[in-house]
Structures are given as C-alpha cells and as structure tokens.
XYZ file of C-alpha atoms in Angstrom:
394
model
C -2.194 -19.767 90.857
C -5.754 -17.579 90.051
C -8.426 -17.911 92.867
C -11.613 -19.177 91.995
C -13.884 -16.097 91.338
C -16.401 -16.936 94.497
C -13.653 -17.194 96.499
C -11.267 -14.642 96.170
C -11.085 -11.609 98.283
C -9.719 -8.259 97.308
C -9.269 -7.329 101.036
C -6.508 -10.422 100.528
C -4.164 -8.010 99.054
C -4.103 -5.379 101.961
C -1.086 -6.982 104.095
C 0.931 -8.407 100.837
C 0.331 -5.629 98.218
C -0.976 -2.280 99.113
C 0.066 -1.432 102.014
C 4.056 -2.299 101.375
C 3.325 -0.137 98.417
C 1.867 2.877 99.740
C 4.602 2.543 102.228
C 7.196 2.039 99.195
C 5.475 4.947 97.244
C 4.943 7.447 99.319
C 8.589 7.037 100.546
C 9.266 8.060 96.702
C 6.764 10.128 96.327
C 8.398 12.501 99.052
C 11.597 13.170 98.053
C 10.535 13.902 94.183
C 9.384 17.870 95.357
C 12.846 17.890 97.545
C 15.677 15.992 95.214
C 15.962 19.565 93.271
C 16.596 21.666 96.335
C 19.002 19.081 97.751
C 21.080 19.252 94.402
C 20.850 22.765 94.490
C 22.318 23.114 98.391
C 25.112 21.298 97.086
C 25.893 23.761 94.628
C 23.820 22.248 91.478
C 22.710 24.988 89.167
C 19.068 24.548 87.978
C 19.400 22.813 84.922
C 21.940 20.320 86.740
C 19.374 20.205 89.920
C 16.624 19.023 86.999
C 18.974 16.535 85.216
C 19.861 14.601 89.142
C 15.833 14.677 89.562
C 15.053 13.447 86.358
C 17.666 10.223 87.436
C 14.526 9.004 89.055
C 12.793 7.750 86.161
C 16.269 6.960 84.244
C 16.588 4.666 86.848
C 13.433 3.135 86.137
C 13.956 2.959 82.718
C 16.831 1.275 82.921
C 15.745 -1.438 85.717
C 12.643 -2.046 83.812
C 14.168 -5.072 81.429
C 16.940 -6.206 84.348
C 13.809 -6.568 86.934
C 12.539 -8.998 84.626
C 15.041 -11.488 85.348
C 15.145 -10.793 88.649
C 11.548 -11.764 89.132
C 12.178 -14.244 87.315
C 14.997 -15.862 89.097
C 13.542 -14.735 92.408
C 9.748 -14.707 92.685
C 7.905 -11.686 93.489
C 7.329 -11.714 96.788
C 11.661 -11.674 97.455
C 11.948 -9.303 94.490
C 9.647 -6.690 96.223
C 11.269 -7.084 99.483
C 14.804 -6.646 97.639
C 13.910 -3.587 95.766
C 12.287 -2.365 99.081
C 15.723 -2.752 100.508
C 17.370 -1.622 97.864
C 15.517 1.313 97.395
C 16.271 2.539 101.255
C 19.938 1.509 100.108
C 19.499 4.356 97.302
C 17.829 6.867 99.866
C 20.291 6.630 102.227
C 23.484 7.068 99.833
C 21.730 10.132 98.451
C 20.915 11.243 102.376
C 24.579 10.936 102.966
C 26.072 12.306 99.904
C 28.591 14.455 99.959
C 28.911 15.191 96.478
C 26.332 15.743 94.002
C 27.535 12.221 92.013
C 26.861 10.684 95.017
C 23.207 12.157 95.136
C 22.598 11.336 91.486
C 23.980 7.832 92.385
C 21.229 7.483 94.734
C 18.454 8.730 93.719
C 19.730 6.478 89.988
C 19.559 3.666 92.400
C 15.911 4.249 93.674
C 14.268 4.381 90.525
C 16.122 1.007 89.814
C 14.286 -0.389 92.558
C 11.124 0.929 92.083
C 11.351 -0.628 88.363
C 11.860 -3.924 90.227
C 9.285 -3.364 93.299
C 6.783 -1.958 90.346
C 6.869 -5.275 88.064
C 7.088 -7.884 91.015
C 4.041 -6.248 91.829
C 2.531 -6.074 88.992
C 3.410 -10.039 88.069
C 1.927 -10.996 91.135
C -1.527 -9.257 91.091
C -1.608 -10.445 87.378
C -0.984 -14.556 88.530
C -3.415 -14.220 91.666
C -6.069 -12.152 90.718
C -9.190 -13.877 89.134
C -10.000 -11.885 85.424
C -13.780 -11.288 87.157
C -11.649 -8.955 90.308
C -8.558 -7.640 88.059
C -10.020 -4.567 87.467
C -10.918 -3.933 91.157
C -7.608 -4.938 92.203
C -5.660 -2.791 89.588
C -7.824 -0.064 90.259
C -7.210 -0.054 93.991
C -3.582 -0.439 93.722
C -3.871 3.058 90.875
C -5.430 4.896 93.660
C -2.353 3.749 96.201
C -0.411 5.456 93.850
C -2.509 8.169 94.365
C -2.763 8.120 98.071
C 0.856 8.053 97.975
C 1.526 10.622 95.880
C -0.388 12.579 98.154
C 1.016 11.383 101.837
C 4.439 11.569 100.435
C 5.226 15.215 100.017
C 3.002 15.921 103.070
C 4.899 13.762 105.548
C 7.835 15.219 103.735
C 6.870 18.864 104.024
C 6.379 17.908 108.096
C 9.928 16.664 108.306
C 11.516 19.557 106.604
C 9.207 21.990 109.370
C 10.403 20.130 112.120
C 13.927 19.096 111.009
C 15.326 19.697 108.045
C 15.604 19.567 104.140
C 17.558 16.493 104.273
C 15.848 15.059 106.908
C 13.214 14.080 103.768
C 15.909 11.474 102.825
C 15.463 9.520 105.847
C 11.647 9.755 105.820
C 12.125 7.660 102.471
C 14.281 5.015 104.219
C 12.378 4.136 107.034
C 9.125 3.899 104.585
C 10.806 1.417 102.038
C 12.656 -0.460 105.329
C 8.719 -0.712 106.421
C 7.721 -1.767 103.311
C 10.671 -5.122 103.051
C 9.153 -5.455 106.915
C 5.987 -5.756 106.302
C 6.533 -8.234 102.922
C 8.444 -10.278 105.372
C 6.135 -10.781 107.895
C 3.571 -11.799 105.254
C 4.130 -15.229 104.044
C 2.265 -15.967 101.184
C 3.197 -19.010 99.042
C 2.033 -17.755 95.771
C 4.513 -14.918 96.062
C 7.466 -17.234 96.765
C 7.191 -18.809 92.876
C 9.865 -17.964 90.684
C 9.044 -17.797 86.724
C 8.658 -21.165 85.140
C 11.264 -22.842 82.141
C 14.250 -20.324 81.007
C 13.936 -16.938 80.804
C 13.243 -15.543 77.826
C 12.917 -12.049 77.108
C 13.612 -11.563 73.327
C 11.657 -14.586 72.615
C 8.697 -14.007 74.790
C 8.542 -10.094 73.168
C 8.681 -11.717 69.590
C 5.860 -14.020 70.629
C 3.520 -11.354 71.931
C 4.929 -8.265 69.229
C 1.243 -7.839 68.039
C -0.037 -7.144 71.506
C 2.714 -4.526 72.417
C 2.620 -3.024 68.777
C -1.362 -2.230 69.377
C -2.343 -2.007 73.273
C 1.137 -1.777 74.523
C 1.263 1.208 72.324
C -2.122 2.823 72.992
C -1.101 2.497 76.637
C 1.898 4.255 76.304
C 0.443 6.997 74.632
C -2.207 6.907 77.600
C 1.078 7.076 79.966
C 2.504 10.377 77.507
C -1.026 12.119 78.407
C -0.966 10.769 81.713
C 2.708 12.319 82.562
C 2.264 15.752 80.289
C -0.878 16.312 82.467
C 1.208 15.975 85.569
C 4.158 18.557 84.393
C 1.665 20.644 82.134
C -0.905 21.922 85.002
C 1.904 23.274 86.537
C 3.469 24.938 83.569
C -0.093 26.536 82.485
C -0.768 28.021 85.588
C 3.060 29.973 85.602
C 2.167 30.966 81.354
C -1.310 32.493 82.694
C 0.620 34.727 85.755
C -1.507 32.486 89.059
C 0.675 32.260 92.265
C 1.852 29.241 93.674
C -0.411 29.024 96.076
C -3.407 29.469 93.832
C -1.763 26.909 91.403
C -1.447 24.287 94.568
C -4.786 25.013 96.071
C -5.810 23.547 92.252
C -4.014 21.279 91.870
C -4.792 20.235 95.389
C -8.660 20.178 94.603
C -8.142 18.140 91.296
C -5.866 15.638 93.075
C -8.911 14.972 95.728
C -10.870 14.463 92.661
C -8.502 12.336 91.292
C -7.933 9.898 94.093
C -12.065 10.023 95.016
C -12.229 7.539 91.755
C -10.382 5.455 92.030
C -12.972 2.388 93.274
C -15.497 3.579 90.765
C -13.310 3.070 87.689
C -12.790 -0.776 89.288
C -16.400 -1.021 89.261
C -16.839 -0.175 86.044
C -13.990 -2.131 84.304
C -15.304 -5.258 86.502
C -18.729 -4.977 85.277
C -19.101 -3.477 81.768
C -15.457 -4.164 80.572
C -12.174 -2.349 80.119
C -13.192 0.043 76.917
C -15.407 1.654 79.418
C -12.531 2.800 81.179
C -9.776 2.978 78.280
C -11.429 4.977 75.488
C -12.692 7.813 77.709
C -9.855 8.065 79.952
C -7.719 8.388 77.022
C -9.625 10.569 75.091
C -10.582 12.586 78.070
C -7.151 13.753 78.438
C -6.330 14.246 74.779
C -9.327 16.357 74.300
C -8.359 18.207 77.504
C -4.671 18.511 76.285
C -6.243 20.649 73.479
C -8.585 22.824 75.440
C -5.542 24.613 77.878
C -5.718 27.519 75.457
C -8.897 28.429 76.664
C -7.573 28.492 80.423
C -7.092 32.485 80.925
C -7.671 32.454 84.440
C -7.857 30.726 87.550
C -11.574 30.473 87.157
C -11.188 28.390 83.571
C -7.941 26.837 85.059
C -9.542 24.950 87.785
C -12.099 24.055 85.145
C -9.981 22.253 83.283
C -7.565 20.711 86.105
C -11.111 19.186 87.230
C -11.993 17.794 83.994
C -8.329 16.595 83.555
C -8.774 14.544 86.779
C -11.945 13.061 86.552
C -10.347 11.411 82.803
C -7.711 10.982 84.826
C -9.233 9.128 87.808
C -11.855 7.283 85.738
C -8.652 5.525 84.446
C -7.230 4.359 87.764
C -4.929 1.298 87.251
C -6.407 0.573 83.202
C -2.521 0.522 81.815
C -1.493 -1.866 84.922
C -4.779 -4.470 83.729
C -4.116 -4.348 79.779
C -0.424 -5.225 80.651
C -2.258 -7.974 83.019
C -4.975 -9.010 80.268
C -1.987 -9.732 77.871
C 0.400 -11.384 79.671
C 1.022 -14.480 78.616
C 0.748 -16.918 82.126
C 4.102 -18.967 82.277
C 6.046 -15.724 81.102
C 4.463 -12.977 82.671
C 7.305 -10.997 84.281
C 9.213 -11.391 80.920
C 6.209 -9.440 78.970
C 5.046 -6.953 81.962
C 8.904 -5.860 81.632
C 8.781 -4.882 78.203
C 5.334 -3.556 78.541
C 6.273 -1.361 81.112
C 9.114 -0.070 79.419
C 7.460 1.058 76.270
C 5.069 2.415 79.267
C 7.965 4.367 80.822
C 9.221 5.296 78.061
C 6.774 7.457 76.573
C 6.501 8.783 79.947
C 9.641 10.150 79.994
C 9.372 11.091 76.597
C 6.158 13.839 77.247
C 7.917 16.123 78.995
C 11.322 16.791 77.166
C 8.725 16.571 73.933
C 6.562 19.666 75.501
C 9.717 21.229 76.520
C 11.271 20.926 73.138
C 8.400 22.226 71.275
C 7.327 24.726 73.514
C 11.118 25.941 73.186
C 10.839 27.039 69.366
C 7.494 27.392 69.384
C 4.784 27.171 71.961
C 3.928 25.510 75.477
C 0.097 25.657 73.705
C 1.748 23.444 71.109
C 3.623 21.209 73.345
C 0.256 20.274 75.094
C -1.407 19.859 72.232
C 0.871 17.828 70.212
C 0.725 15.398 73.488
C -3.274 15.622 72.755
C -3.310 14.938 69.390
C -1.024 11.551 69.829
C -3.383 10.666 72.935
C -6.549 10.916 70.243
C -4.170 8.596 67.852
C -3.997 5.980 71.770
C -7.775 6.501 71.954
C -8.117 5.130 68.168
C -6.002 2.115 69.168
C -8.033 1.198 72.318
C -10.784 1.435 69.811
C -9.756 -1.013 67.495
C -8.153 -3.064 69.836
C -9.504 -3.283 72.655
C -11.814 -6.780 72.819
C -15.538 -6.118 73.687
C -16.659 -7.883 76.677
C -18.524 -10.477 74.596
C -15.074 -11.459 72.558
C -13.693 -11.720 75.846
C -16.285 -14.125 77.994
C -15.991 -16.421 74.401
C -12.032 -16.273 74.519
C-alpha cells in the first residue's frame, strides 16, 4: 500500500532496500572484472573466458519472465531474500568449480537471481513509494548501483592482494548471505504481500502493449546507450593507443562524476517531472555516442568520458521510475518483468551490435550506430513522455 505523501520517508528504505542491495550488488559487481581470469586459469581460451562472463546477463535474461511468478507467488520481500540466497548458492558453485561447466553453471545461476532480487525490488519500491518521492527513491537506489559498482571490484581487488584470485568468489557469498540477513531481520509487512488474483503474464503484457511499444521501448534504447557507454570507453581508449592505467584513472574520474548525481537527478524528476531527466539523459549519450571520433587523445578522451557521465548520472534510476509510472497496481511484478526484459535485452544487444559492426567495418560506426538509435529513444521520450500537467490531471 502507497504512503501518504506527508508521511512517507525515504530514509524508510535504508534497512529494507538499499542497503541489502548494495550488499547484493557489489557482491556482483566484484566478480564481473575476475569471472574472465577465473575461466581462463582453468584453461578457457579468451573467446570461451568472454562467452562464461557474458552468462551473467544470460542469466538475467532468462530469470527476468520466471521472477515474475515468483514474486508473484511469493511477495517481494521472500523473493529478495531467496534470490539473495540463491545468488551466494551460484557464487559458491562457481568458487568451487572444478570444471569450467561448473563455473558457467554458476555464474548462469547468479544472474538468475539477480533477475529475481532486481524485480522484487523494483515491485516493491513501485507499491510503497508515493508518485510525489518515486523519483527520489529510484534515483537513490540508481546511485546504489553505482556505489556498488564501485565497492565491488575494490573490495575484490583487496581480496585477490591479500589472498587470492578465487578468493573474489567468496567475497560475493558472504555479501549476498548479508544481504538475505539483513532482509530477514527487517520485517516489513508490505513486503510480505504476494501479487493479487492469478497470474497473468501474457494477458497483463497485451493489456499494457502500448506502454511497452512506446516508453518500454525508448527505455530500452536508453539501456543500449547506457551499456555501449560502459563497454565503449574502454574500447576507445585501446583504438587511440592510452595505457591502462591512464584509461582507469578516466574512467575512475567519470565514475566519481557519475555517482556525485545521483540525488540531484531525484530532485529534479521530483520537482519538474521525469522529461527533465529522460530527454537529456538520453540524448546526452546519443549525441556523445557520435562525438568519440573526435577523442584523439587522453586530453579529448577524458572530455568526453566526463560529458558521457554527467548524461549518464543526470539519469540515475529514470528507466527503474517509467517501468514504476506504468505499472499497472494489482499486476505490477507481471509488467516490471516484461519491462525489464525488453530493458535487458537491448542491453545485451549493444555490445555484440558494436562488436559486429565494428568487425566489418568500424568501432567509430559501432558507437555511432548505438547513438543514432539512442536519438530515435530520445524522440520517443519526446512524444511520450506525459508533461507534468497531464500527469497531476491523470
């Protein structure tokens, strides 16, 4: 049930939400840079080493329509602490592998569980979460992703210095075991509800086909952008000749950058309305996605990276809220699944689509053709997107 405005509390969602999900994130977040060298200690080649690392978001993928039912049958509040479990289930069969299959198992089984942790989560802020906070509370929970991304690899790189490579792996347990703890030890009754009537998915996607056809598209295109930016930086930076460590001391900067918005771009939804956010997020990045040619150096580089991040972070948690803002209320996890599959989707679409491209032709191309369709997102938001007055009258 949604709190009165005047009443509600973001600071409410500390213990139940955020920080079982930086907990849950950054325990993902820290085996992502290692899951390659694992694979290759066991004898992977590279392109094998790649395909095991990519099982992460496969997994996802695939758990995103599965977790609906789930949540449904569940509630979100058991759902997260089962895909917390579930998750250090997946970490630890990859931490114990003795075969590469068994690796690709587990790391398979992690993204599963993040699909299901990821829409339980999502369900819930949507239900709870007055429309006069949502952006605030999306926003928040964007830069968690953010702030995990970022303590992830760190505490990871730590436990490789002091241990070893695989001692990573059991980083990532003990986070998402901390992350079920902590959901347990927070009882909150609006997280027990399961979904109300029967479940249904086909139906409830037929119902709301106009939304997910418009918005759910633009934001998937926002996601494409969002997830070519991510694997692009890095790419650009090898096709101009900097060193890794000039390429992380970038991306480094941009990421503070990044993570600094995160409250602002609340703010701003909460106040002047979500096309604030939307439309120059997405077209920030498209435009960006065009301008890499002009990156010769490092100089230009971190130029870019900078303007790439503050699009970037202006955006913090806008595709989370317009999956919120059309949600239907009695079948919420049913739509937020199939939203955030065309969502993941696209975002495991970018890179093999920059990779393919800039195979017979260019990686210049490969960016750009990512721009171009996140111009075509921005023109959606445009025309889709309701103004603030079409809202307050709705």
């Amino acid at each position: 049930m949604v709190a009165k405005s005047a009443q509600y509390r973001v600071s409410g969602l500390i213990l139940p939400v955020y920080l079982p999900s930086l907990l849950f994130t950054a325990g993902e977040m820290a085996l992502i840079p290692t899951i390659p060298a694992m694979a290759e200690s066991m004898g992977a080649g590279i392109a094998l080493a790649g395909i095991i690392a990519g099982l992460l978001m496969a997994g996802t993928v695939a758990g995103d329509l599965p977790a609906a039912r789930l949540v449904h049958s569940l509630g979100e509040r058991q759902s997260m602490i089962v895909a917390a479990l579930v998750g250090a289930i997946g970490i630890l069969t990859a931490a114990s592998s003795s075969s590469l299959l068994q690796l690709a198992a587990g790391i398979f089984i992690l993204g599963a569980a993040a699909a299901v942790f990821g829409l339980a989560r999502h369900s819930y802020l949507t239900a709870v979460v007055p429309l006069s906070h949502r952006g605030r509370a999306l926003s928040i929970l964007g830069g968690i992703f953010r702030a995990g991304g970022m303590l992830g690899p760190l505490i990871g790189a730590a436990a490789i210095s002091i241990w070893s490579l695989s001692a990573v792996f059991w980083v990532g347990v003990v986070l998402c075991a901390l992350a079920a703890l902590l959901l347990g030890l927070s009882p909150d009754d609006r997280l027990e509800t399961a979904g109300e009537g029967k479940f249904t998915m086909f139906q409830t996607v037929r119902d709301n086909r106009k939304g997910l056809a418009t918005l759910g598209v633009a934001s998937a295109l926002l996601a494409a952008a969002r997830a070519a930016r991510t694997v692009g930086l890095p790419l650009w930076a090898l096709h101009i000749g900097l060193d890794p460590a000039q390429t992380s001391l970038v991306l480094g900067i941009a990421g503070a950058v990044d993570v600094a918005l995160f409250y602002t771009s609340g703010q701003i939804i909460d106040r002047f309305g979500r096309r604030w956010v939307a439309i120059p997020t997405t077209a920030g990045l498209g435009l960006t996605m065009l301008l890499f040619v002009l990156a010769t150096d490092a100089n230009t580089f971190l130029a870019l990276a900078l303007l790439m991040s503050l699009a970037n972070g202006l955006g913090s948690g806008i595709i989370m809220l317009i999956g919120a803002d059309l949600a239907p209320p009695k079948k919420r996890s049913e739509f937020l699944a199939a939203f955030r599959l065309i969502v993941d989707l696209a975002s495991a679409a970018a890179p093999i689509t920059i990779s393919a491209i800039t195979a017979v032709s260019s990686l210049s191309l490969g960016l750009g053709t990512i721009g171009l369709a996140a111009i075509w997102g921005t023109a959606l938001f445009y025309r889709h997107l309701p103004r603030p007055s079409q809202r307050n009258s709705a």
